[in-house]
XYZ file of C-alpha atoms in Angstrom:
676
model
C -0.150 0.169 -0.178
C 1.450 3.206 -1.071
C 1.591 6.161 1.690
C -0.781 9.048 1.181
C 0.748 12.408 0.046
C 1.792 14.350 2.826
C -0.529 17.346 1.720
C -3.466 14.968 2.092
C -2.475 14.099 5.960
C -4.555 15.856 8.538
C -2.461 18.442 10.262
C -2.758 19.237 14.189
C -5.128 22.132 14.764
C -3.250 24.812 16.748
C -4.852 26.071 19.878
C -6.667 29.219 19.159
C -4.447 32.293 20.447
C -6.276 34.316 23.151
C -5.729 38.224 22.747
C -3.516 39.299 25.514
C -6.031 41.448 28.150
C -3.149 43.662 28.737
C -3.590 45.222 25.290
C -6.742 46.981 25.901
C -5.493 48.156 29.462
C -2.488 49.579 27.782
C -4.492 51.245 25.075
C -6.974 52.725 28.052
C -3.722 54.118 29.723
C -2.320 55.605 26.877
C -5.781 57.266 25.977
C -6.091 58.502 29.635
C -2.635 60.185 29.382
C -3.342 61.473 26.060
C -6.583 63.088 26.617
C -5.355 64.413 30.020
C -2.451 66.049 28.473
C -4.254 67.754 25.346
C -7.360 69.031 27.799
C -4.668 70.236 30.413
C -2.841 72.309 27.698
C -5.960 73.672 26.088
C -8.012 74.301 29.305
C -5.498 75.886 31.221
C -4.994 73.137 33.969
C -1.216 73.597 33.395
C -0.295 77.041 33.029
C 3.329 77.719 32.806
C 2.804 81.471 31.546
C 4.397 83.886 34.266
C 2.192 86.339 36.000
C 3.659 89.713 37.441
C 4.029 89.163 41.028
C 3.539 85.518 41.550
C 6.119 82.619 41.391
C 6.361 80.483 38.511
C 5.383 76.737 38.896
C 8.022 74.050 38.252
C 7.174 72.861 34.590
C 8.045 69.253 36.081
C 5.711 69.418 38.899
C 2.975 71.081 36.900
C 2.690 68.075 34.908
C 3.863 65.483 37.383
C 0.869 66.421 39.776
C -1.809 65.805 37.274
C -0.255 62.526 36.042
C 0.245 61.130 39.483
C -3.432 61.750 40.308
C -4.368 60.057 36.979
C -2.346 57.303 38.096
C -3.969 57.367 41.436
C -7.340 57.122 39.746
C -6.539 54.282 37.334
C -4.703 52.030 39.987
C -7.669 52.632 42.462
C -10.192 51.435 39.528
C -8.141 48.395 38.914
C -7.643 47.562 42.556
C -11.489 47.771 43.352
C -12.401 46.193 40.552
C -10.308 43.076 41.054
C -10.978 42.729 44.696
C -14.965 43.246 44.144
C -14.973 40.657 41.305
C -12.831 38.180 43.644
C -15.540 38.596 46.434
C -18.685 38.429 44.320
C -18.474 37.453 40.729
C -17.391 34.130 40.892
C -18.487 31.088 43.177
C -16.279 29.976 45.971
C -15.820 26.903 47.591
C -17.279 26.793 51.117
C -15.669 30.171 51.479
C -12.204 29.590 49.775
C -11.586 31.293 46.705
C -10.932 29.454 43.271
C -8.351 29.862 40.846
C -9.962 32.873 38.992
C -10.611 34.706 42.265
C -7.067 33.862 43.075
C -5.741 35.709 40.070
C -7.973 38.739 40.615
C -6.655 39.340 44.159
C -3.182 39.164 43.171
C -3.609 41.438 40.241
C -5.741 43.627 42.892
C -2.726 43.599 45.251
C -0.296 44.587 42.433
C -2.820 47.673 41.240
C -2.906 48.712 44.979
C 0.747 48.795 45.236
C 0.997 51.085 42.238
C -1.854 53.154 43.798
C 0.361 53.478 46.946
C 3.263 54.595 44.918
C 1.223 57.151 43.019
C -0.424 58.579 46.286
C 2.956 58.986 47.792
C 4.302 60.971 44.709
C 1.180 63.269 44.993
C 2.316 64.300 48.384
C 5.668 66.122 47.501
C 4.071 67.080 44.077
C 1.375 68.981 45.613
C 3.395 70.881 48.427
C 5.835 71.997 45.449
C 2.777 72.792 43.378
C 1.258 74.732 46.368
C 4.152 77.025 46.851
C 5.475 76.933 43.526
C 9.048 75.525 44.473
C 11.068 73.048 42.617
C 10.584 69.400 43.788
C 14.107 69.149 45.023
C 13.488 72.026 47.526
C 10.784 69.975 49.396
C 12.220 68.733 52.770
C 10.997 65.849 55.005
C 10.027 68.424 57.683
C 7.820 70.304 55.146
C 6.354 67.158 53.941
C 5.497 66.228 57.521
C 3.901 69.694 58.060
C 2.085 69.347 54.813
C 0.428 66.002 55.828
C -0.103 66.717 59.476
C -1.512 70.502 58.991
C -3.538 70.505 55.830
C -6.511 68.422 54.681
C -5.102 67.652 51.023
C -1.830 66.127 52.520
C -3.683 64.129 55.050
C -6.076 62.817 52.553
C -3.655 61.462 50.475
C -1.591 60.052 53.214
C -4.626 58.452 54.301
C -5.195 56.950 50.717
C -1.917 55.641 50.616
C -1.973 53.906 54.040
C -5.292 52.342 53.511
C -4.447 50.916 49.991
C -1.315 49.662 51.654
C -3.358 47.762 54.078
C -5.861 46.497 51.220
C -2.811 45.296 49.094
C -1.561 43.249 52.234
C -5.115 41.701 52.878
C -5.584 40.964 48.993
C -2.195 39.598 48.611
C -2.366 37.264 51.854
C -6.076 36.241 51.896
C -7.514 32.959 50.549
C -11.131 33.469 51.368
C -13.965 35.128 49.937
C -14.543 37.006 53.169
C -11.096 38.299 52.952
C -11.370 39.593 49.435
C -14.458 41.407 50.393
C -12.721 42.940 53.212
C -9.965 43.987 50.915
C -12.472 45.578 48.534
C -14.217 47.417 51.490
C -10.636 48.885 52.515
C -10.069 49.807 48.741
C -13.328 51.760 48.528
C -12.656 53.441 51.747
C -9.027 54.580 50.406
C -10.461 56.184 47.286
C -12.857 58.698 49.431
C -10.506 61.036 51.248
C -9.401 63.133 48.384
C -12.808 63.461 47.560
C -13.389 65.780 50.666
C -10.488 68.144 49.616
C -10.806 68.811 45.808
C -13.069 71.322 43.917
C -16.148 69.937 45.635
C -14.993 70.826 49.098
C -14.607 74.442 47.910
C -17.800 74.747 45.823
C -20.349 77.235 47.283
C -22.755 74.354 48.132
C -20.056 72.083 49.147
C -22.066 69.657 51.349
C -24.030 68.920 47.795
C -20.928 69.032 45.910
C -19.043 66.340 48.006
C -21.967 64.314 48.704
C -22.577 63.937 44.738
C -18.855 63.518 44.146
C -18.581 60.600 46.479
C -21.360 58.940 44.671
C -19.723 59.898 41.517
C -16.258 58.558 42.294
C -17.626 55.260 43.786
C -19.801 54.736 40.730
C -16.919 55.527 38.303
C -14.321 53.224 39.882
C -16.675 50.168 40.385
C -18.056 50.571 36.867
C -14.269 51.058 35.345
C -12.749 48.554 37.853
C -15.358 45.934 37.088
C -14.633 46.179 33.301
C -10.826 45.744 33.977
C -11.488 42.756 36.214
C -13.849 41.192 33.280
C -11.046 41.705 30.771
C -8.470 39.948 33.098
C -10.899 36.893 33.415
C -10.042 33.773 31.913
C -12.784 31.277 33.055
C -16.681 31.717 33.457
C -16.438 34.921 31.523
C -20.218 34.653 30.555
C -21.395 34.510 34.240
C -18.869 37.174 35.379
C -20.089 39.375 32.510
C -23.841 38.750 33.642
C -23.010 39.780 37.137
C -20.868 42.868 36.231
C -23.587 44.056 33.777
C -26.225 44.587 36.697
C -23.516 46.389 38.571
C -22.526 48.457 35.667
C -26.146 49.708 35.289
C -26.377 50.829 38.772
C -22.930 52.493 38.406
C -23.895 54.327 35.077
C -27.027 55.837 36.696
C -24.973 56.996 40.025
C -22.349 58.513 37.659
C -24.699 60.228 35.563
C -27.150 61.664 38.135
C -24.335 62.699 40.708
C -22.562 64.234 37.816
C -25.569 66.314 36.838
C -25.990 67.325 40.498
C -22.198 68.447 40.988
C -22.114 70.327 37.752
C -25.066 72.366 38.936
C -23.119 73.565 41.878
C -20.442 74.642 39.856
C -22.387 76.117 36.911
C -24.888 78.836 37.953
C -25.298 80.048 34.200
C -25.683 77.765 31.368
C -23.930 80.094 29.127
C -20.756 79.006 31.016
C -21.270 75.579 29.679
C -19.891 77.085 26.238
C -18.037 80.107 27.027
C -15.754 78.700 29.571
C -12.947 75.781 29.319
C -14.533 74.083 32.428
C -17.976 73.951 30.840
C -16.847 72.565 27.378
C -14.990 69.963 29.348
C -18.110 68.901 31.186
C -19.908 68.764 27.852
C -17.326 66.565 26.545
C -17.417 64.464 29.586
C -21.144 64.165 29.200
C -20.676 62.927 25.544
C -18.387 60.409 26.821
C -20.934 59.257 29.499
C -23.532 58.903 26.993
C -21.218 56.951 24.412
C -20.329 54.509 27.499
C -24.132 53.974 28.036
C -24.645 53.386 24.558
C -21.942 50.696 24.952
C -23.658 49.267 27.722
C -27.059 48.920 26.044
C -25.521 47.150 23.241
C -23.678 44.719 25.635
C -26.907 43.869 27.303
C -28.657 43.380 23.949
C -26.061 42.021 21.697
C -22.788 41.065 22.823
C -23.822 39.358 26.165
C -26.165 36.759 24.439
C -23.334 35.692 22.221
C -20.848 35.467 25.049
C -23.417 33.065 26.871
C -23.512 31.040 23.558
C -19.654 30.869 23.430
C -18.874 33.593 20.846
C -16.690 35.825 22.936
C -15.522 37.899 19.990
C -17.998 40.461 19.759
C -17.988 41.205 23.349
C -13.934 41.197 23.616
C -13.816 43.813 20.898
C -16.510 46.159 22.131
C -15.160 45.840 25.681
C -11.826 46.811 24.448
C -13.062 49.838 22.863
C -15.330 50.625 25.986
C -12.393 50.441 28.338
C -10.322 52.779 25.830
C -13.227 55.484 26.133
C -13.089 54.945 29.933
C -9.393 55.569 30.108
C -9.913 58.815 28.016
C -12.897 59.780 30.669
C -10.615 59.221 33.479
C -7.714 61.311 31.758
C -10.622 64.094 30.990
C -11.911 64.180 34.755
C -8.216 64.758 36.067
C -7.746 67.615 33.680
C -11.307 69.124 34.715
C -10.096 68.699 38.437
C -7.166 71.023 37.403
C -9.295 73.518 35.362
C -10.766 76.621 37.208
C -14.399 76.673 37.451
C -16.360 79.806 36.526
C -16.475 82.396 38.891
C -19.564 82.371 41.087
C -21.899 85.194 40.896
C -22.745 84.880 44.634
C -20.826 86.993 46.960
C -18.384 85.042 48.843
C -18.556 85.360 52.560
C -16.990 83.772 55.695
C -20.180 82.266 56.637
C -20.531 80.880 53.136
C -17.077 79.401 52.822
C -17.645 77.531 56.098
C -21.257 76.446 55.778
C -21.389 76.228 52.041
C -24.389 78.333 52.051
C -25.156 81.912 53.192
C -26.051 82.742 56.890
C -29.315 81.811 57.314
C -32.219 84.239 58.351
C -33.469 84.086 62.170
C -34.860 80.729 62.925
C -38.737 80.103 62.468
C -41.205 77.357 61.778
C -41.569 78.210 58.340
C -37.676 78.230 57.485
C -36.998 74.992 59.616
C -39.895 73.293 57.755
C -39.447 74.854 54.159
C -35.893 76.134 53.858
C -34.273 72.803 52.419
C -30.703 72.104 51.729
C -30.416 68.328 50.682
C -27.989 65.976 52.177
C -27.509 64.065 48.953
C -26.008 60.924 50.528
C -28.725 60.325 53.385
C -31.258 60.977 50.653
C -29.825 58.433 48.354
C -29.471 55.888 50.947
C -32.973 56.369 52.222
C -34.377 56.099 48.672
C -32.380 52.742 47.978
C -33.577 51.476 51.506
C -37.040 52.165 51.056
C -36.851 50.711 47.433
C -35.432 47.450 48.628
C -37.920 47.064 51.382
C -40.759 47.766 49.254
C -39.396 45.234 46.661
C -38.834 42.636 49.337
C -42.447 42.954 50.580
C -43.747 42.790 46.892
C -41.615 39.552 46.300
C -43.211 38.068 49.575
C -46.913 38.687 48.601
C -46.076 37.307 45.074
C -45.140 34.200 46.881
C -48.328 34.359 48.820
C -46.808 35.455 51.967
C -48.081 38.067 54.123
C -46.092 40.979 55.700
C -47.656 43.778 58.141
C -48.248 46.935 56.642
C -47.411 48.785 59.932
C -43.896 47.432 59.622
C -43.685 48.870 55.978
C -45.157 52.207 57.304
C -42.726 52.371 60.024
C -39.457 51.631 57.521
C -40.662 54.476 55.470
C -41.371 56.892 58.389
C -37.915 56.154 59.725
C -36.230 56.995 56.586
C -38.368 59.902 55.940
C -37.571 61.354 59.246
C -33.894 60.743 58.646
C -34.263 62.731 55.429
C -36.270 65.574 57.199
C -33.958 66.183 60.058
C -30.856 66.213 57.715
C -32.113 67.938 54.564
C -34.816 70.436 55.430
C -34.382 73.640 57.276
C -33.283 71.521 60.349
C -30.174 70.414 58.449
C -29.179 74.002 57.567
C -30.086 75.406 60.859
C -28.126 72.497 62.865
C -24.858 74.064 61.448
C -25.480 77.523 63.460
C -27.737 76.617 66.228
C -26.733 73.943 68.936
C -30.252 73.571 70.031
C -31.250 72.535 66.550
C -28.280 70.157 66.207
C -29.478 68.517 69.318
C -32.866 67.850 68.171
C -31.189 66.453 64.916
C -28.904 64.277 67.285
C -31.814 62.809 69.261
C -33.832 62.241 66.119
C -30.951 60.146 64.338
C -29.974 58.690 67.872
C -33.456 57.519 69.022
C -36.524 58.296 67.035
C -35.151 56.761 63.597
C -33.634 53.864 65.142
C -36.872 52.996 66.942
C -38.698 53.334 63.748
C -36.285 51.198 61.711
C -35.709 48.680 64.228
C -39.495 47.985 64.758
C -39.966 47.281 60.878
C -37.818 44.353 61.222
C -35.549 44.618 57.973
C -33.327 41.576 58.827
C -36.517 39.423 59.012
C -37.867 40.759 55.887
C -34.397 40.165 53.939
C -34.034 36.703 55.247
C -37.476 35.864 53.947
C -37.313 37.676 50.695
C -33.871 36.861 49.488
C -33.481 33.759 47.575
C -30.744 31.185 48.741
C -27.861 30.793 46.323
C -26.874 27.096 46.046
C -23.179 27.840 44.839
C -21.199 30.524 46.349
C -22.572 33.461 48.186
C -25.553 35.788 47.378
C -26.809 38.616 49.266
C -28.735 36.375 51.649
C -25.748 34.165 52.609
C -23.672 37.345 53.053
C -26.419 38.799 55.372
C -26.281 35.396 57.461
C -22.427 35.799 57.460
C -22.267 39.058 58.931
C -25.016 38.438 61.520
C -22.974 35.343 62.912
C -19.632 37.147 62.509
C -17.629 37.620 65.618
C -17.542 41.553 65.190
C -21.497 41.330 65.604
C -21.353 38.968 68.359
C -19.297 41.365 70.208
C -21.120 44.570 69.662
C -24.340 42.985 70.204
C -23.257 41.965 73.891
C -25.825 44.077 75.823
C -23.087 45.562 77.962
C -21.106 46.347 74.910
C -24.204 48.022 73.164
C -24.996 50.004 76.315
C -21.453 51.500 76.463
C -21.641 52.295 72.966
C -24.773 54.169 73.218
C -24.003 55.956 76.512
C -20.198 56.565 76.397
C -19.857 57.730 72.855
C -22.318 60.550 73.759
C -19.902 61.915 76.174
C -16.906 61.253 74.030
C -18.415 62.969 71.363
C -19.255 66.338 72.984
C -16.545 66.356 75.774
C -13.275 65.607 73.979
C -13.098 67.774 71.034
C -14.597 65.342 68.460
C -17.807 67.388 68.156
C -15.917 70.732 67.194
C -13.947 68.846 64.290
C -17.219 67.179 63.110
C -18.817 70.444 62.652
C -15.966 71.956 60.791
C -15.592 68.987 58.570
C -17.992 67.622 56.068
C -16.566 64.305 56.381
C -16.624 64.490 60.107
C -20.247 65.579 59.943
C -21.150 62.553 57.999
C -19.383 60.211 60.209
C -21.125 62.008 63.219
C -24.498 61.381 61.799
C -23.539 57.813 60.569
C -22.583 57.056 64.255
C -25.653 58.310 65.667
C -27.763 56.186 63.687
C -25.401 53.166 63.889
C -25.144 53.034 67.860
C -28.897 53.965 68.034
C -29.818 51.222 65.882
C -27.637 48.739 67.440
C -29.274 49.568 71.003
C -32.705 49.567 69.990
C -32.366 46.309 68.073
C -31.485 44.530 71.055
C -34.147 46.125 72.964
C -37.368 46.183 70.934
C -36.235 44.812 67.648
C -38.187 41.580 66.451
C -35.161 40.581 64.318
C -33.105 37.691 65.321
C -30.102 38.913 67.433
C -26.974 36.772 68.139
C -27.838 37.114 71.882
C -31.083 36.858 73.243
C -31.507 39.491 75.801
C -33.986 38.702 78.844
C -36.822 41.413 79.151
C -35.647 42.328 82.838
C -32.172 43.049 81.435
C -33.878 44.976 78.607
C -35.965 47.162 80.884
C -32.646 47.851 83.066
C -30.556 49.032 79.898
C -33.354 51.364 78.927
C -33.243 52.855 82.516
C -29.526 53.212 82.500
C -29.501 54.862 79.157
C -32.389 57.310 80.155
C -30.210 58.483 83.359
C -27.171 58.877 81.361
C -28.956 60.865 78.778
C -30.594 62.890 81.629
C -27.211 63.538 83.463
C -25.635 64.454 79.940
C -28.411 67.122 79.381
C -28.156 68.522 82.834
C -24.193 68.753 82.420
C -24.834 70.829 79.111
C -27.390 73.107 80.748
C -24.939 73.898 83.567
C -21.758 74.297 81.647
C -19.993 77.727 81.426
C -17.674 76.287 78.528
C -18.688 76.555 74.984
C -18.597 73.492 73.013
C -17.018 73.684 69.609
C -16.180 77.297 70.516
C -13.831 77.782 67.491
C -16.669 76.855 64.938
C -19.361 79.126 66.659
C -16.997 81.942 66.904
C -16.159 81.762 63.340
C -19.555 81.678 61.835
C -20.539 84.751 63.964
C -24.160 84.074 63.753
C -25.628 87.653 64.123
C -29.060 87.051 65.425
C -30.604 84.940 68.266
C -29.329 84.018 71.430
C -25.668 83.863 72.223
C -23.927 80.579 71.453
C -23.497 79.806 75.184
C -27.283 80.584 75.650
C -28.369 78.506 72.714
C -26.185 75.580 73.912
C -27.968 75.426 77.432
C -31.273 75.402 75.443
C -29.696 72.397 73.419
C -28.893 70.747 76.812
C -32.593 71.168 77.975
C -33.706 69.632 74.766
C -31.195 66.466 75.399
C -32.543 66.226 79.062
C -36.254 66.174 78.008
C -36.345 64.898 74.407
C -35.631 61.199 75.313
C -38.732 60.875 77.778
C -41.393 60.427 75.399
C -39.481 58.099 73.036
C -38.179 56.092 76.193
C -41.599 55.707 77.389
C -42.628 54.319 73.934
C -39.849 51.768 74.030
C -40.910 50.817 77.668
C -44.544 50.442 76.856
C -43.311 48.276 73.585
C -41.085 46.316 75.701
C -43.789 45.351 78.292
C -46.081 44.192 75.353
C -43.349 42.029 73.763
C -42.616 40.540 77.255
C -46.384 39.711 77.713
C -46.598 38.274 74.277
C -43.585 36.280 74.894
C -44.972 34.835 78.251
C -48.052 33.865 76.254
C -46.071 32.362 73.587
C -44.073 30.309 76.089
C -47.059 29.168 77.890
C -48.842 28.063 74.909
C -45.807 26.137 73.849
C -45.875 24.472 77.319
C -49.489 23.618 77.136
C -48.763 21.825 73.711
C -45.844 20.032 74.881
C -48.007 18.636 77.984
C -50.862 17.670 75.518
C -48.411 15.828 73.353
C -46.846 14.046 76.370
C -50.413 12.777 77.638
C -51.103 11.798 74.122
C -48.267 9.803 73.731
C -48.138 8.314 77.052
C -44.614 9.859 78.089
C -45.327 11.947 81.180
C -41.672 12.376 81.600
C -41.751 14.907 78.557
C -44.649 16.675 80.140
C -42.411 20.435 80.966
C -44.896 20.896 83.852
C -43.891 17.288 85.343
C -40.294 17.991 84.630
C -40.537 21.233 86.443
C -42.484 19.675 89.500
C -39.631 17.030 89.434
C -37.061 19.596 89.671
C -38.631 21.226 92.518
C -39.094 17.960 94.302
C -35.348 17.167 93.849
C -34.317 20.561 95.289
C -36.385 19.904 98.228
C -35.229 16.584 98.703
C -31.589 17.971 98.484
C -32.702 20.734 101.360
C -33.859 18.033 103.709
C -30.782 16.064 103.315
C -28.744 19.153 104.044
C -31.158 19.672 107.242
C -32.744 22.959 105.870
C -36.064 21.426 105.942
C -37.964 19.135 108.059
């Protein structure tokens, strides 16, 4: 038999070559740098033209600073995207990460190291730029003063420190929980500079900063998620489906927050066209619209093909998408260096400190109608109410019932939180200690009572569907409820100490003055009031399951102790001759009403009297719950006794067991000679 010609023999099929995921990322980096350079040059963000009487900036530093900030933004997106993907985009093996999550964690750790390096470069570059001195003139002592004495220096130092911690956690963890912790750290690291940029100096800086927080978080999650998706090697269809849901929310957050933030800088529509800042905003809006179109095309065209095993269209469109995202990041950095249009409002000391003009003397009308939205709290409230209503709707579709009173309590709780922080009360709480104390007591008592009585944990556990493989929202909630941290803070003594002691620490250690002067501190103060109040009243009257079951007598004792310490706190402030946050109230120089010390004493009276009505409501609720608990226990014992009688097993009758226990104790007493 003759041998077949060589050309007719089948050749081995070569494995298809996968495009390197680093190529789109390198293109995105190049686009970011190119757009930043062009826009900085044309928009005046880097201006090296000497101005008579002013020092000339070092040309090297003038370009180094925005490029270092751009590197911070890009590395932050890569870090957050990889860590979030490792924690939430793939299935785990009983809490252990798989190969794909492992690669994401290691990539995220490398991104985080680059983030730390870039943030450390920003510090001396910012100091050099601030004083228009060469970089080699920066000394260690000057750099230390810059970090310790200025908000901008401290912000980037905090970013570097937290990002370094995230890198260590990401590099060393092998669990899904560790990946989630690294993601939380990375998200926290991106926030400090937000409170010191253009937004912090805008006229309505509360609105500007809050909207920028949402803008930045949405952007890094959106871009970072796409970076992680491009780096994925396995289960790309599943990962893309999960990322698509996240990207939709991120797009909405970035778009809405961007509009709100732009409104705080542009008070004349003409500035959008006749100023460099306005034109850059328009270019950014066009880029955002293009990215939204990419997302729509993904959801309708490329994702179905990816699920069918045809990744080509998705990969090509995603490569273009990340290129546009990189250019948008470069545009955002240039926008941050471009001077915004001058405001038409007169700049006063009160406006620079408060973010708004000194309000008129307080009245019922101004407290109710003079609104100044706290954007973050309004957003959280809207999301919380929406999630709760959707959970109730899911239960009803399944045929289950849920008390309408709990839904109304939840809506009322978040509505009250919005009212005391965003109505005239929010505005006047910055200039009147008495109004601040009403806000404090509402966020610390009234809002938590309403929220905890609405049983949100029970609703979530019933409405959320269990996930068979990996962890879904329900599994994460159960994990958090059974975590060591929650078990620790839910200890009655710890919860009581946090609720009471933090009250004194807030006002008598100088923390209150910092919280009033810093928007970040103010937000943390409000969050703290709500968190410790929710924890305390969860243990007291919450129908939700808690890690520790607190007996009702102990709950009543906890309530009385808290009421007593609140009364002492109020009386202490009423009798004090020292002004709290004296620097703040002196600086704003309120020209009307009582003196700051007289107003502070009125606030102490509010703190002393305010807790009585809510505490009485809580006490009544506790007594009712205790009575119902006793009734349920009695019915349970009766059912057990009846079941023991029907089965002919009297030893299982709880009444007989208890009688036998008493007889045994009496017998022990007789043997000890204590009874005849």
